[in-house]
Coordinates of C-alpha atoms in Angstrom, one line a residue:
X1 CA 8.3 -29.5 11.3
X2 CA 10.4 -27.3 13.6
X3 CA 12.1 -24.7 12.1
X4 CA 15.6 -23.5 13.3
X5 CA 16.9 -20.0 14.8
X6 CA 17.4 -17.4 12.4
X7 CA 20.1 -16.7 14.4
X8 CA 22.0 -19.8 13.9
X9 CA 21.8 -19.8 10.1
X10 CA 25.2 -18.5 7.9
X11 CA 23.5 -15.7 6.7
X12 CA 25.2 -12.2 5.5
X13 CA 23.8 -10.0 7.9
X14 CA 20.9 -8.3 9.5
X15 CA 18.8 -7.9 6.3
X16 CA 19.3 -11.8 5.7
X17 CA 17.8 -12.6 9.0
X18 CA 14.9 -10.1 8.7
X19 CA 14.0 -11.5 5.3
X20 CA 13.9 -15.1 6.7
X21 CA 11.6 -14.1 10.2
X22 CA 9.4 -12.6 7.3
X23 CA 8.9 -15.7 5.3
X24 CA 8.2 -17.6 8.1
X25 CA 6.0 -15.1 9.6
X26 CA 4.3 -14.6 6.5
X27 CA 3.7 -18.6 5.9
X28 CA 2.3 -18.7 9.3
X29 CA 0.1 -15.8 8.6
X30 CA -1.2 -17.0 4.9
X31 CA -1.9 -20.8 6.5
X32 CA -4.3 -19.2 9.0
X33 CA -1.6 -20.8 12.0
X34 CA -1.5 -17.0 13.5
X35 CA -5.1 -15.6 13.2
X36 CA -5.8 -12.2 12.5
X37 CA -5.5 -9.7 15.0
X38 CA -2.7 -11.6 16.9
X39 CA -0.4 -9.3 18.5
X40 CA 3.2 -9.8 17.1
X41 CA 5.5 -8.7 19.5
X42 CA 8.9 -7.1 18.6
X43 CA 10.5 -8.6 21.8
X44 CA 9.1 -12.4 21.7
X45 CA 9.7 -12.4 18.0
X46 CA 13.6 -11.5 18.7
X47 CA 13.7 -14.1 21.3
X48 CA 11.8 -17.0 19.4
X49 CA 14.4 -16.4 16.1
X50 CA 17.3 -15.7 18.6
X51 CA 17.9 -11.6 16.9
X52 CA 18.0 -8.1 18.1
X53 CA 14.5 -6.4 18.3
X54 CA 15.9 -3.9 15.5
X55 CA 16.0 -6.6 13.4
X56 CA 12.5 -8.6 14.4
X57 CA 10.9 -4.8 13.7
X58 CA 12.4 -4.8 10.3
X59 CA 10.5 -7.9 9.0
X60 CA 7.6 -6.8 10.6
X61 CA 7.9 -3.7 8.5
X62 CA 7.9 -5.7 5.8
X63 CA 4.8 -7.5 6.4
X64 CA 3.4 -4.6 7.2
X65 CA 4.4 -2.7 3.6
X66 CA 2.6 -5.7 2.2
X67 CA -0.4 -5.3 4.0
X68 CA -0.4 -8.3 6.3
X69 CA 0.7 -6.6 9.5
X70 CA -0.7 -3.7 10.8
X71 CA 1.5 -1.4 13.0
X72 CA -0.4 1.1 15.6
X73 CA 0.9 3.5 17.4
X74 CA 2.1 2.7 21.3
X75 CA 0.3 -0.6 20.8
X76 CA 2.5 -2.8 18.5
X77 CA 2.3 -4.6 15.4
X78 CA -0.8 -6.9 15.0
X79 CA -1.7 -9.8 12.3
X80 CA -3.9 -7.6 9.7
X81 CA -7.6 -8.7 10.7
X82 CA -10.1 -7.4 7.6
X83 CA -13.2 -7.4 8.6
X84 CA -16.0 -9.2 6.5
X85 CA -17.4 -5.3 5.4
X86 CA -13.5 -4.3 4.4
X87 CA -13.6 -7.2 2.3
X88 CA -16.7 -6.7 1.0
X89 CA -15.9 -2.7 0.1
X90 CA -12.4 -4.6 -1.8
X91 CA -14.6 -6.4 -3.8
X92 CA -16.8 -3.5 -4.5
X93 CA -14.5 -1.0 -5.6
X94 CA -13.6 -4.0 -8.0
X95 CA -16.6 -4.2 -9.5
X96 CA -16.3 0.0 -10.0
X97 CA -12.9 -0.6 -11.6
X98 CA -11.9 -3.3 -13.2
X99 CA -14.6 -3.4 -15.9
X100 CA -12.8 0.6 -16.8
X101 CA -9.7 -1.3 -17.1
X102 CA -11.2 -4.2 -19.3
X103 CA -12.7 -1.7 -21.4
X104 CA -9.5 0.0 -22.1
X105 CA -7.4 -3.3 -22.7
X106 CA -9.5 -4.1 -25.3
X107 CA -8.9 -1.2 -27.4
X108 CA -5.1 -1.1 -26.8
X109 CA -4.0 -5.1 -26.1
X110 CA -1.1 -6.4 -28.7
X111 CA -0.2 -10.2 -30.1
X112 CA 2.5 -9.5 -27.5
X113 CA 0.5 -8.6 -24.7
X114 CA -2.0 -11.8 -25.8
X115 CA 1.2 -14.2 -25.7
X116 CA 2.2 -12.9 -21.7
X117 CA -1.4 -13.5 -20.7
X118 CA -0.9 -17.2 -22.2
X119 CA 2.7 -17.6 -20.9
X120 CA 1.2 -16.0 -17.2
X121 CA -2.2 -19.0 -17.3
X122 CA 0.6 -22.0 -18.4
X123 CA 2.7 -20.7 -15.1
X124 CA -0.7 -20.6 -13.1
X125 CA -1.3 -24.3 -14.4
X126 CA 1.9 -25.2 -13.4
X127 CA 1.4 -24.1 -9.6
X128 CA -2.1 -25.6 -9.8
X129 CA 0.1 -28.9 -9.7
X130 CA 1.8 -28.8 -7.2
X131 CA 1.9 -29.5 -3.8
X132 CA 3.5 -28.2 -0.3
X133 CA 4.0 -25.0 2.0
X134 CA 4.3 -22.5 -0.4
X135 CA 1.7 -23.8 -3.6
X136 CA -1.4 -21.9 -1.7
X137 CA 0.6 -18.6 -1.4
X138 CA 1.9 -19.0 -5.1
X139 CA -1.6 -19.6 -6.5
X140 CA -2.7 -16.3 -4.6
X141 CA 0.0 -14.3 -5.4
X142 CA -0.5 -15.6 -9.7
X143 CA -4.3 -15.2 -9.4
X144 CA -3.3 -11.3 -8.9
X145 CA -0.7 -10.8 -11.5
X146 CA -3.1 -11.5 -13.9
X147 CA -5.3 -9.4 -12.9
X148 CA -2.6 -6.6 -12.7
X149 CA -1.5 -7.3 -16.0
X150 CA -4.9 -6.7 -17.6
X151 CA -4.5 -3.2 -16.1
X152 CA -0.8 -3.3 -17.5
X153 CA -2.7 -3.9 -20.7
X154 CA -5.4 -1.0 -20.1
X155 CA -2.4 1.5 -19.9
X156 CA -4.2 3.8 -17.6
X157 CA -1.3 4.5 -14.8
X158 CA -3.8 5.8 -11.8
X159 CA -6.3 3.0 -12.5
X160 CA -3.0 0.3 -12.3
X161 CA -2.1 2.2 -9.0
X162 CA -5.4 1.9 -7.4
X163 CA -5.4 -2.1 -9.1
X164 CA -2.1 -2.8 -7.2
X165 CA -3.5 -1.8 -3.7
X166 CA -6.9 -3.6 -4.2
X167 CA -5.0 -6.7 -5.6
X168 CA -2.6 -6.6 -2.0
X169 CA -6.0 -6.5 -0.1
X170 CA -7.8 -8.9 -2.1
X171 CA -4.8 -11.3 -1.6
X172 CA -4.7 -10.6 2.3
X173 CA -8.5 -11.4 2.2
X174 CA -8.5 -14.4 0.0
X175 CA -5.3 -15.8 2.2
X176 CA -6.7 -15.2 5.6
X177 CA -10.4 -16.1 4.3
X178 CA -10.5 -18.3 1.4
X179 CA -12.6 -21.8 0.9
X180 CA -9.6 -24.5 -0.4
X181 CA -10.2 -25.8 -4.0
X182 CA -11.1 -22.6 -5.6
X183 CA -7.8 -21.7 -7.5
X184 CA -8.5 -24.2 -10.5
X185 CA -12.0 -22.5 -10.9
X186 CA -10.4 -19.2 -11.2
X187 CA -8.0 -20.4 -13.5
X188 CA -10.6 -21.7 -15.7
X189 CA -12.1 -18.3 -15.5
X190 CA -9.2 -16.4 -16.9
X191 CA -8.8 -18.2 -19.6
X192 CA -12.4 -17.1 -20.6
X193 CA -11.1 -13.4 -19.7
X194 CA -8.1 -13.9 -22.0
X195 CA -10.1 -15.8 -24.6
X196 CA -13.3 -12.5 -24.7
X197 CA -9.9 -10.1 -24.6
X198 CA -8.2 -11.6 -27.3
X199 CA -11.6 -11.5 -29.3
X200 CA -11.8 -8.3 -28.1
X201 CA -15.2 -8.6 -27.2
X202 CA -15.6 -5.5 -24.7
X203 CA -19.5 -7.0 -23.2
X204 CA -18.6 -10.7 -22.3
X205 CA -14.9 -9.7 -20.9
X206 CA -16.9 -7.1 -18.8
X207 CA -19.1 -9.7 -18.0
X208 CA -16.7 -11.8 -17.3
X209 CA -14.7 -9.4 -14.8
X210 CA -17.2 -9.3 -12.9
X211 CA -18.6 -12.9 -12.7
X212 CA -15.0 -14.0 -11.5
X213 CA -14.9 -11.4 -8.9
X214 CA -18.2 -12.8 -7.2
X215 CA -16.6 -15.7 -7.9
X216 CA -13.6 -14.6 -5.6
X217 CA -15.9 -12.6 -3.0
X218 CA -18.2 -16.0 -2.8
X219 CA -15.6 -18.4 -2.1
X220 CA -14.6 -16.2 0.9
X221 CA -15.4 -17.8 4.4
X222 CA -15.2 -14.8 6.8
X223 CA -16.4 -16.6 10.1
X224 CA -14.4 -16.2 13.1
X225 CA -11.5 -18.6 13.5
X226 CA -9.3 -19.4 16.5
X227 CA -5.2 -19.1 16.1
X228 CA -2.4 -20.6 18.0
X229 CA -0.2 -18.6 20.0
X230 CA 3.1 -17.1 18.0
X231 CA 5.1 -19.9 19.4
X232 CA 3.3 -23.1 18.3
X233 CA 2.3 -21.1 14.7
X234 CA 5.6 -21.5 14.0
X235 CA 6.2 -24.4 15.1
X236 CA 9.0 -23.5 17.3
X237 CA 10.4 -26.2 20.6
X238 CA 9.4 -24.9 23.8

């Protein structure tokens, strides 16, 4: 499906525009259309959405606040390319960390907190339904609130700051890298977390933490994968 300029749309202003070159951008990047590494030029971006360079750089700051782009100096910005032992080192420092946090969220989690996690696994069921562009990207993105709102839970504000960076990378990972038909496994799984936590049973949700996150790191498929060129990822005419 083609996609029209960015230019041509009745939007507000600059900021409008950037925000839509990002979506589309980003959906190209989470399908695996632009592979990792791909240069994403300031000046072909403009041209292909039909805006000012100033404007193409601001949604590629964007990306690259959420860790999908990476900007280098004199060089450009670049599709964020992990590498299989970045990924593995994300998964790592999980292991290091989130059992701390379970740990913690057992001695402090509420009948409140306990009714979010349920609300949060009926939304993730609900996105496990559907179908189209943007399910895979949802599913991601749900998998990792959870996960941040156990270490909402644990109430330890440095440990949910370090959380909040691994989740972006684990997410970047798990878009670029994952297997397909994973997400209702992991759902199952944190129902099990939520069931051990509201038990408060501090040695199987530990145990649990971690199984899911070899879980995560197993369903990862970190061979090399050829892109299109920015053009055709997007789906743009010629």
């Amino acid at each position: 499906m083609n996609i029209a300029r960015v230019g041509n749309d009745r939007m507000d202003g600059a900021e409008d525009r950037a925000q839509a070159i990002h979506d589309h951008l980003r959906d190209a990047i989470v399908d695996r259309r632009l592979a990792p590494g791909a240069k994403l030029s300031e000046s072909e971006v403009g041209a292909l959405f039909d805006v000012s360079r100033t404007v193409a750089r601001s949604a590629l700051q964007m990306l690259a606040f959420e860790g999908l782009v990476r900007s280098e100096r004199n060089r450009g910005a670049f599709v964020a390319n992990p590498s299989p032992e970045e990924a593995r080192q994300v998964f790592a420092s999980r292991r290091l960390i989130e059992p701390a946090i379970a740990t913690e969220a057992c001695a402090r989690v509420t009948q409140a907190d306990i009714e979010a996690f349920a609300e949060h696994l009926r939304e993730e069921a609900r996105l496990l339904s559907e179908r189209g562009p943007n399910a895979r990207r949802a599913e991601i993105k749900a998998s990792g609130d959870f996960h941040l709102l156990l270490a909402s839970v644990g109430g330890n504000a440095i440990l949910k700051r370090f959380m909040e960076e691994l989740i972006a990378r684990s997410s970047l990972v798990i878009a670029l890298y994952g297997k397909s038909g994973a997400s209702s496994c992991g759902h199952g799984e944190h129902e099990g977390i939520l069931a051990a936590l509201r038990d408060r049973d501090v040695q199987r949700l530990s145990g649990l933490v971690l199984h899911h996150i070899d879980h995560l790191e197993a369903d990862l498929d970190l061979r090399p994968k050829d892109g299109l060129a920015l053009r055709d990822a997007l789906q743009m005419p010629g």
